[in-house]
Short mmCIF file of C-alpha atoms in Angstrom, two decimals:
data_model
loop_
_atom_site.label_atom_id
_atom_site.label_comp_id
_atom_site.label_asym_id
_atom_site.label_seq_id
_atom_site.Cartn_x
_atom_site.Cartn_y
_atom_site.Cartn_z
CA MET A 159 8.83 17.40 -7.89
CA ASP A 160 10.27 15.63 -10.95
CA ARG A 161 7.49 13.89 -12.85
CA ASN A 162 9.97 11.23 -13.97
CA LEU A 163 9.94 9.92 -10.41
CA ALA A 164 6.60 8.29 -11.22
CA LEU A 165 8.22 5.57 -13.32
CA GLU A 166 10.98 5.14 -10.73
CA LEU A 167 8.35 4.38 -8.10
CA VAL A 168 6.74 1.81 -10.38
CA ARG A 169 10.07 0.02 -10.65
CA VAL A 170 10.17 -0.16 -6.86
CA THR A 171 6.67 -1.64 -6.50
CA GLU A 172 7.35 -4.03 -9.39
CA SER A 173 10.38 -5.41 -7.55
CA ALA A 174 8.37 -6.13 -4.41
CA ALA A 175 5.52 -7.66 -6.42
CA LEU A 176 7.74 -9.95 -8.47
CA VAL A 177 9.49 -11.39 -5.42
CA SER A 178 6.41 -11.79 -3.21
CA SER A 179 4.44 -13.41 -6.05
CA LYS A 180 6.76 -16.42 -5.72
CA PHE A 181 5.04 -17.15 -2.38
CA MET A 182 1.49 -17.22 -3.77
CA GLY A 183 -0.62 -19.91 -2.14
CA LYS A 184 2.28 -21.33 -0.11
CA GLY A 185 0.86 -20.35 3.26
CA ASP A 186 3.95 -18.35 4.24
CA LYS A 187 2.73 -14.79 4.73
CA ASN A 188 5.76 -13.79 6.82
CA GLY A 189 8.17 -15.04 4.18
CA ALA A 190 6.26 -13.24 1.45
CA ASP A 191 6.20 -10.00 3.43
CA GLY A 192 9.89 -10.23 4.32
CA ALA A 193 10.90 -10.79 0.72
CA ALA A 194 8.70 -7.91 -0.49
CA VAL A 195 10.18 -5.54 2.09
CA GLU A 196 13.75 -6.46 1.18
CA ALA A 197 13.09 -6.14 -2.55
CA MET A 198 11.50 -2.73 -2.13
CA ARG A 199 14.34 -1.50 0.07
CA LYS A 200 16.96 -2.58 -2.47
CA ALA A 201 15.04 -1.00 -5.36
CA PHE A 202 14.90 2.33 -3.52
CA GLU A 203 18.71 2.52 -3.56
CA SER A 204 18.70 3.76 -7.17
CA VAL A 205 15.87 6.32 -6.85
CA LYS A 206 17.00 9.96 -6.96
CA ILE A 207 15.38 11.22 -3.76
CA SER A 208 16.30 12.06 -0.19
CA GLY A 209 13.43 10.10 1.29
CA GLU A 210 12.40 9.39 4.85
CA VAL A 211 9.97 6.60 5.71
CA VAL A 212 7.06 8.06 7.70
CA ILE A 213 4.86 4.99 7.34
CA GLY A 214 6.58 1.65 7.02
CA GLU A 215 7.17 -1.68 8.69
CA GLY A 216 7.35 -0.35 12.24
CA GLU A 217 9.91 1.20 14.57
CA LEU A 218 13.66 0.59 14.27
CA ASP A 219 13.56 -2.10 16.97
CA GLU A 220 10.67 -3.86 15.21
CA ALA A 221 11.80 -3.82 11.58
CA PRO A 222 15.23 -4.39 10.02
CA MET A 223 14.40 -2.19 7.03
CA LEU A 224 11.81 0.29 5.81
CA TYR A 225 11.32 1.25 9.45
CA ILE A 226 9.86 4.62 10.43
CA GLY A 227 12.58 7.24 10.15
CA GLU A 228 14.79 5.24 7.78
CA LYS A 229 16.42 7.22 4.97
CA VAL A 230 15.89 5.84 1.47
CA GLY A 231 16.98 6.86 -2.00
CA ILE A 232 20.29 8.14 -3.35
CA GLN A 233 20.35 10.94 -0.73
CA ASN A 234 22.55 13.34 -2.75
CA ASP A 235 22.56 17.07 -1.99
CA ASP A 236 20.57 17.78 -5.17
CA CYS A 237 17.83 15.25 -4.31
CA MET A 238 14.44 16.50 -3.17
CA GLU A 239 13.48 15.73 0.42
CA VAL A 240 10.31 13.63 0.49
CA ASP A 241 8.07 11.64 2.82
CA ILE A 242 7.65 7.98 1.93
CA ALA A 243 4.77 5.72 2.96
CA VAL A 244 5.10 2.08 1.96
CA ASP A 245 3.27 -1.20 2.15
CA PRO A 246 5.44 -3.65 0.21
CA LEU A 247 2.73 -6.31 0.50
CA ASP A 248 -0.79 -5.07 1.23
CA GLY A 249 -2.58 -8.36 1.80
CA THR A 250 -0.19 -10.84 3.42
CA THR A 251 -3.03 -13.28 4.08
CA LEU A 252 -4.21 -12.89 0.49
CA ILE A 253 -0.86 -13.92 -0.97
CA ALA A 254 -0.49 -16.80 1.50
CA LYS A 255 -3.87 -18.20 0.42
CA GLY A 256 -3.61 -17.24 -3.25
CA LEU A 257 -6.58 -14.88 -2.99
CA PRO A 258 -7.22 -11.78 -5.16
CA ASN A 259 -6.22 -8.14 -4.62
CA ALA A 260 -2.77 -8.39 -3.01
CA ILE A 261 -0.75 -5.36 -4.15
CA SER A 262 2.53 -3.56 -3.48
CA VAL A 263 2.10 0.18 -2.84
CA ILE A 264 4.03 3.41 -2.28
CA ALA A 265 2.85 6.94 -1.56
CA MET A 266 5.35 9.79 -1.78
CA GLY A 267 5.03 13.50 -1.09
CA ALA A 268 6.99 16.63 -0.33
CA LYS A 269 8.51 16.77 3.14
CA GLY A 270 5.78 17.10 5.76
CA SER A 271 2.94 16.19 3.41
CA LEU A 272 2.01 12.74 4.77
CA LEU A 273 0.45 12.23 8.21
CA ASN A 274 2.65 10.05 10.41
CA ALA A 275 -0.29 7.90 11.48
CA PRO A 276 0.13 5.52 14.41
CA ASP A 277 -0.11 1.81 13.75
CA THR A 278 -3.68 1.62 15.03
CA TYR A 279 -7.11 1.34 13.50
CA MET A 280 -8.68 4.20 11.57
CA LYS A 281 -12.35 4.90 10.84
CA LYS A 282 -12.81 5.81 7.17
CA ILE A 283 -15.26 6.94 4.51
CA ILE A 284 -13.98 7.07 0.93
CA VAL A 285 -15.74 8.11 -2.29
CA GLY A 286 -14.85 8.96 -5.86
CA PRO A 287 -14.80 12.44 -7.48
CA LYS A 288 -18.54 12.67 -8.16
CA ALA A 289 -19.36 12.42 -4.45
CA LYS A 290 -16.58 14.75 -3.26
CA GLY A 291 -17.84 17.01 -0.47
CA HIS A 292 -20.84 14.80 0.33
CA ILE A 293 -19.41 12.67 3.16
CA ASP A 294 -19.31 13.45 6.87
CA LEU A 295 -17.86 11.07 9.43
CA ASN A 296 -19.90 12.83 12.13
CA LYS A 297 -23.13 11.78 10.43
CA SER A 298 -24.76 8.36 10.58
CA THR A 299 -24.21 5.51 8.15
CA LYS A 300 -27.72 6.06 6.80
CA GLU A 301 -27.20 9.77 6.20
CA ASN A 302 -23.90 9.19 4.41
CA ILE A 303 -25.31 6.52 2.10
CA ILE A 304 -28.31 8.71 1.24
CA ASN A 305 -26.15 11.81 0.66
CA VAL A 306 -23.67 9.97 -1.56
CA ALA A 307 -26.51 8.38 -3.54
CA LYS A 308 -27.98 11.84 -4.19
CA ALA A 309 -24.60 13.17 -5.29
CA LEU A 310 -24.24 10.28 -7.74
CA GLY A 311 -27.80 10.62 -9.03
CA LYS A 312 -28.70 7.16 -7.79
CA LYS A 313 -31.25 5.58 -5.51
CA THR A 314 -29.85 3.86 -2.44
CA ASN A 315 -30.75 0.47 -3.93
CA GLN A 316 -28.51 1.30 -6.90
CA MET A 317 -25.52 1.97 -4.64
CA THR A 318 -22.69 -0.47 -3.92
CA ILE A 319 -20.49 0.00 -0.87
CA ILE A 320 -17.39 -2.00 -0.03
CA VAL A 321 -16.96 -3.11 3.59
CA GLN A 322 -14.34 -5.26 5.28
CA ASP A 323 -15.78 -8.55 6.47
CA ARG A 324 -15.45 -7.96 10.20
CA GLU A 325 -17.91 -8.18 13.11
CA ARG A 326 -17.25 -4.54 14.00
CA HIS A 327 -19.03 -3.50 10.79
CA LYS A 328 -22.39 -5.08 11.64
CA GLU A 329 -24.12 -1.69 12.01
CA ILE A 330 -22.89 -0.53 8.60
CA ILE A 331 -23.99 -3.77 6.93
CA ASP A 332 -27.42 -3.82 8.62
CA THR A 333 -28.06 -0.16 7.73
CA ALA A 334 -26.98 -0.62 4.12
CA ARG A 335 -29.25 -3.64 3.74
CA SER A 336 -32.19 -1.72 5.22
CA LEU A 337 -31.70 0.86 2.43
CA GLY A 338 -31.44 -1.85 -0.24
CA THR A 339 -27.80 -0.95 -0.86
CA ARG A 340 -25.56 -3.62 -2.34
CA ILE A 341 -22.56 -4.65 -0.26
CA LYS A 342 -19.25 -6.04 -1.46
CA MET A 343 -17.23 -7.68 1.28
CA PHE A 344 -13.45 -7.90 1.31
CA GLY A 345 -11.24 -9.81 3.68
CA ASP A 346 -7.90 -7.99 3.58
CA GLY A 347 -6.25 -5.33 1.48
CA ASP A 348 -7.44 -1.90 2.67
CA VAL A 349 -5.65 0.09 0.00
CA ALA A 350 -7.01 -1.80 -3.02
CA ALA A 351 -10.54 -1.56 -1.63
CA GLY A 352 -10.25 2.18 -1.03
CA ILE A 353 -8.94 3.17 -4.45
CA ALA A 354 -11.63 1.04 -6.13
CA THR A 355 -14.14 3.80 -5.28
CA CYS A 356 -12.48 6.12 -7.82
CA PHE A 357 -12.75 3.78 -10.82
CA GLU A 358 -16.24 3.49 -12.28
CA GLU A 359 -15.50 0.12 -13.87
CA THR A 360 -15.19 -1.46 -10.41
CA GLY A 361 -18.82 -0.63 -9.64
CA ILE A 362 -17.87 0.49 -6.11
CA ASP A 363 -19.42 3.78 -4.96
CA MET A 364 -18.17 4.07 -1.40
CA LEU A 365 -16.00 2.48 1.29
CA MET A 366 -17.02 2.60 4.93
CA GLY A 367 -15.54 1.03 8.03
CA ILE A 368 -12.61 0.67 10.38
CA GLY A 369 -9.27 -0.48 8.97
CA GLY A 370 -5.56 0.13 9.25
CA GLY A 371 -4.36 3.66 10.02
CA PRO A 372 -1.10 3.59 8.03
CA GLU A 373 -2.95 2.09 5.06
CA GLY A 374 -5.43 4.96 5.37
CA VAL A 375 -2.71 7.55 4.73
CA ILE A 376 -1.40 5.64 1.71
CA THR A 377 -4.95 5.38 0.37
CA ALA A 378 -5.51 9.11 0.94
CA ALA A 379 -2.57 9.96 -1.31
CA ALA A 380 -4.12 7.90 -4.11
CA ILE A 381 -7.60 9.36 -3.58
CA LYS A 382 -6.11 12.87 -3.65
CA CYS A 383 -4.42 12.10 -6.98
CA MET A 384 -7.72 10.91 -8.44
CA GLY A 385 -9.85 13.80 -7.17
CA GLY A 386 -11.90 11.70 -4.78
CA ASP A 387 -12.68 12.40 -1.16
CA MET A 388 -11.93 10.80 2.18
CA GLN A 389 -12.54 11.46 5.84
CA ALA A 390 -10.93 9.54 8.68
CA GLN A 391 -10.50 9.37 12.42
CA ILE A 392 -7.72 7.68 14.34
CA TYR A 393 -9.64 4.94 16.12
CA PRO A 394 -7.64 2.86 18.63
CA LEU A 395 -9.51 -0.26 19.73
CA SER A 396 -7.37 -1.27 22.70
CA ASP A 397 -5.42 0.25 25.59
CA GLN A 398 -2.22 -0.75 23.81
CA GLU A 399 -3.24 1.18 20.70
CA ILE A 400 -4.19 4.23 22.79
CA LYS A 401 -0.77 4.09 24.47
CA ARG A 402 0.84 3.90 21.04
CA CYS A 403 -1.01 7.07 19.96
CA TYR A 404 0.17 8.95 23.06
CA GLU A 405 3.76 7.80 22.47
CA MET A 406 3.63 9.32 18.97
CA GLY A 407 2.44 12.65 20.33
CA PHE A 408 -1.29 12.38 19.64
CA SER A 409 -3.60 13.88 22.28
CA ASP A 410 -7.16 12.98 23.25
CA THR A 411 -8.30 15.93 21.12
CA ASP A 412 -6.38 14.54 18.13
CA LEU A 413 -8.09 11.17 18.55
CA LYS A 414 -11.53 12.81 18.44
CA LYS A 415 -10.78 14.93 15.37
CA VAL A 416 -12.27 14.09 11.99
CA LEU A 417 -9.40 14.23 9.52
CA SER A 418 -9.98 15.57 6.03
CA ILE A 419 -8.11 14.22 3.02
CA GLU A 420 -5.89 17.31 3.24
CA ASP A 421 -4.98 16.39 6.84
CA LEU A 422 -3.90 12.95 5.64
CA ALA A 423 -2.04 13.94 2.47
CA LYS A 424 -1.25 17.64 2.02
CA GLY A 425 -0.71 19.61 -1.15
CA GLU A 426 -0.25 18.62 -4.79
CA ASN A 427 3.28 17.23 -4.69
CA LEU A 428 2.03 13.68 -4.22
CA PHE A 429 2.67 10.44 -6.08
CA PHE A 430 1.09 7.02 -5.67
CA ALA A 431 2.21 3.78 -7.28
CA ALA A 432 0.91 0.21 -7.00
CA THR A 433 1.68 -3.10 -8.68
CA GLY A 434 -0.67 -6.07 -8.63
CA ILE A 435 0.64 -9.27 -7.04
CA THR A 436 -2.43 -11.49 -7.25
CA GLU A 437 -5.28 -10.95 -9.72
CA GLY A 438 -7.47 -8.06 -8.59
CA ASP A 439 -10.46 -5.88 -9.37
CA LEU A 440 -8.21 -3.07 -10.58
CA LEU A 441 -4.81 -4.60 -11.39
CA LYS A 442 -3.77 -7.91 -12.89
CA GLY A 443 -1.48 -10.05 -10.80
CA VAL A 444 2.02 -11.19 -11.68
CA ILE A 445 1.83 -13.69 -14.56
CA ASN A 446 4.66 -16.08 -15.40
CA ILE A 447 4.83 -16.43 -19.20
CA GLY A 448 7.64 -18.92 -19.72
CA ASN A 449 11.33 -18.54 -20.59
CA ASN A 450 11.75 -17.17 -17.06
CA LYS A 451 9.78 -14.03 -17.87
CA ALA A 452 6.85 -12.43 -16.07
CA LYS A 453 4.23 -9.78 -16.75
CA THR A 454 3.20 -7.11 -14.27
CA GLN A 455 0.53 -4.42 -14.28
CA SER A 456 0.92 -1.23 -12.27
CA VAL A 457 -0.84 2.08 -11.79
CA VAL A 458 0.93 5.36 -11.04
CA MET A 459 -0.72 8.68 -10.20
CA ARG A 460 0.35 12.29 -9.73
CA ALA A 461 -1.78 14.75 -7.78
CA LYS A 462 -0.44 17.90 -9.48
CA THR A 463 -1.70 16.88 -12.92
CA GLY A 464 -4.32 14.31 -11.97
CA THR A 465 -2.70 11.92 -14.44
CA ILE A 466 -3.35 8.21 -13.94
CA ARG A 467 -1.17 5.82 -15.92
CA PHE A 468 -1.41 2.04 -16.18
CA VAL A 469 1.93 0.42 -16.87
CA ASP A 470 2.20 -3.07 -18.35
CA ALA A 471 5.67 -4.58 -18.25
CA ILE A 472 7.43 -7.80 -19.25
CA HIS A 473 10.39 -8.68 -17.04
CA ASN A 474 13.31 -10.94 -17.92
CA LEU A 475 13.89 -12.54 -14.55
CA ASP A 476 17.34 -13.80 -15.56
CA LYS A 477 18.46 -10.16 -15.70
CA ASN A 478 16.77 -8.92 -12.53
CA ASP A 479 19.57 -8.76 -9.96
CA ILE A 480 17.26 -8.08 -7.00
CA LEU A 481 15.01 -11.02 -7.85
CA ILE A 482 17.93 -13.39 -8.44
CA GLU A 483 19.52 -12.49 -5.09
CA LEU A 484 16.30 -12.87 -3.09
CA MET A 485 15.18 -16.06 -4.81
CA ARG A 486 18.45 -17.62 -3.68
CA LYS A 487 18.13 -16.21 -0.18
CA TYR A 488 14.52 -17.35 0.33
CA ASN A 489 14.90 -20.56 -1.73
CA ILE A 490 11.94 -19.72 -3.95
#
């Protein structure tokens, strides 16, 4: 896979971030999401791939663009066939309220490399490279915290885990507190929380909990690029979600299976790109700097080389055709 595609993917996430940032704090999460989706779709038109969306905005009858099965990219005969997983705006509530850690993300891999996860919940454990091989979704919360602490050379009261602030995570929180483990809560934004485990400067050692399934696959691609580890289980929480799994061909056995990171994102031909929209723990948000210009910060990763690049960019918004068109359309 052409390594130059990395920068092309950054241009795509930048487009979605720039447009959706115009909605920050305005309380319009649907408008922000719609604008991000449209910007990302338009930006894909110039990327030299024959891509198919395997994780996107929903089925054809649910989403006008970036729907599951949609073809994206130039689609020439000489273009590589790839799977695409997108979340143009991970953190719709965050952008609507002007809260931190909203990002735009893409994962891309060779055809057949990304799990076509149903739009249901997923149980997850994620750690960085130093704790690789020391997590087991079949073991208890206590055992996993203790095992990861040992792998990191820490006591449990020196550990920090990140957990989504939801009632369903009471057992995880209570167990962590009984071990003296620090807990960082997050409201929304599964992907940003997951990849934080692989950057020592975030201070996050581990993610545990139940979050979005599609976001889990996108996160897995990033964790694979960074040499971390992840286990997951498709975890429907309602009859409707179970029905959705069956409709996508998943059996009862599939729903019981613990998925390794290789099950979620196969091989080394994987890319991950993200651009910050609001200020975050890992990426700066979009900053307007006057003269109709804006700064963005992105990260792009490649599994084959393990390279992680941070990309700072200054955009002249007067010359950004996608942004100009969508600002008029959405009156922003």
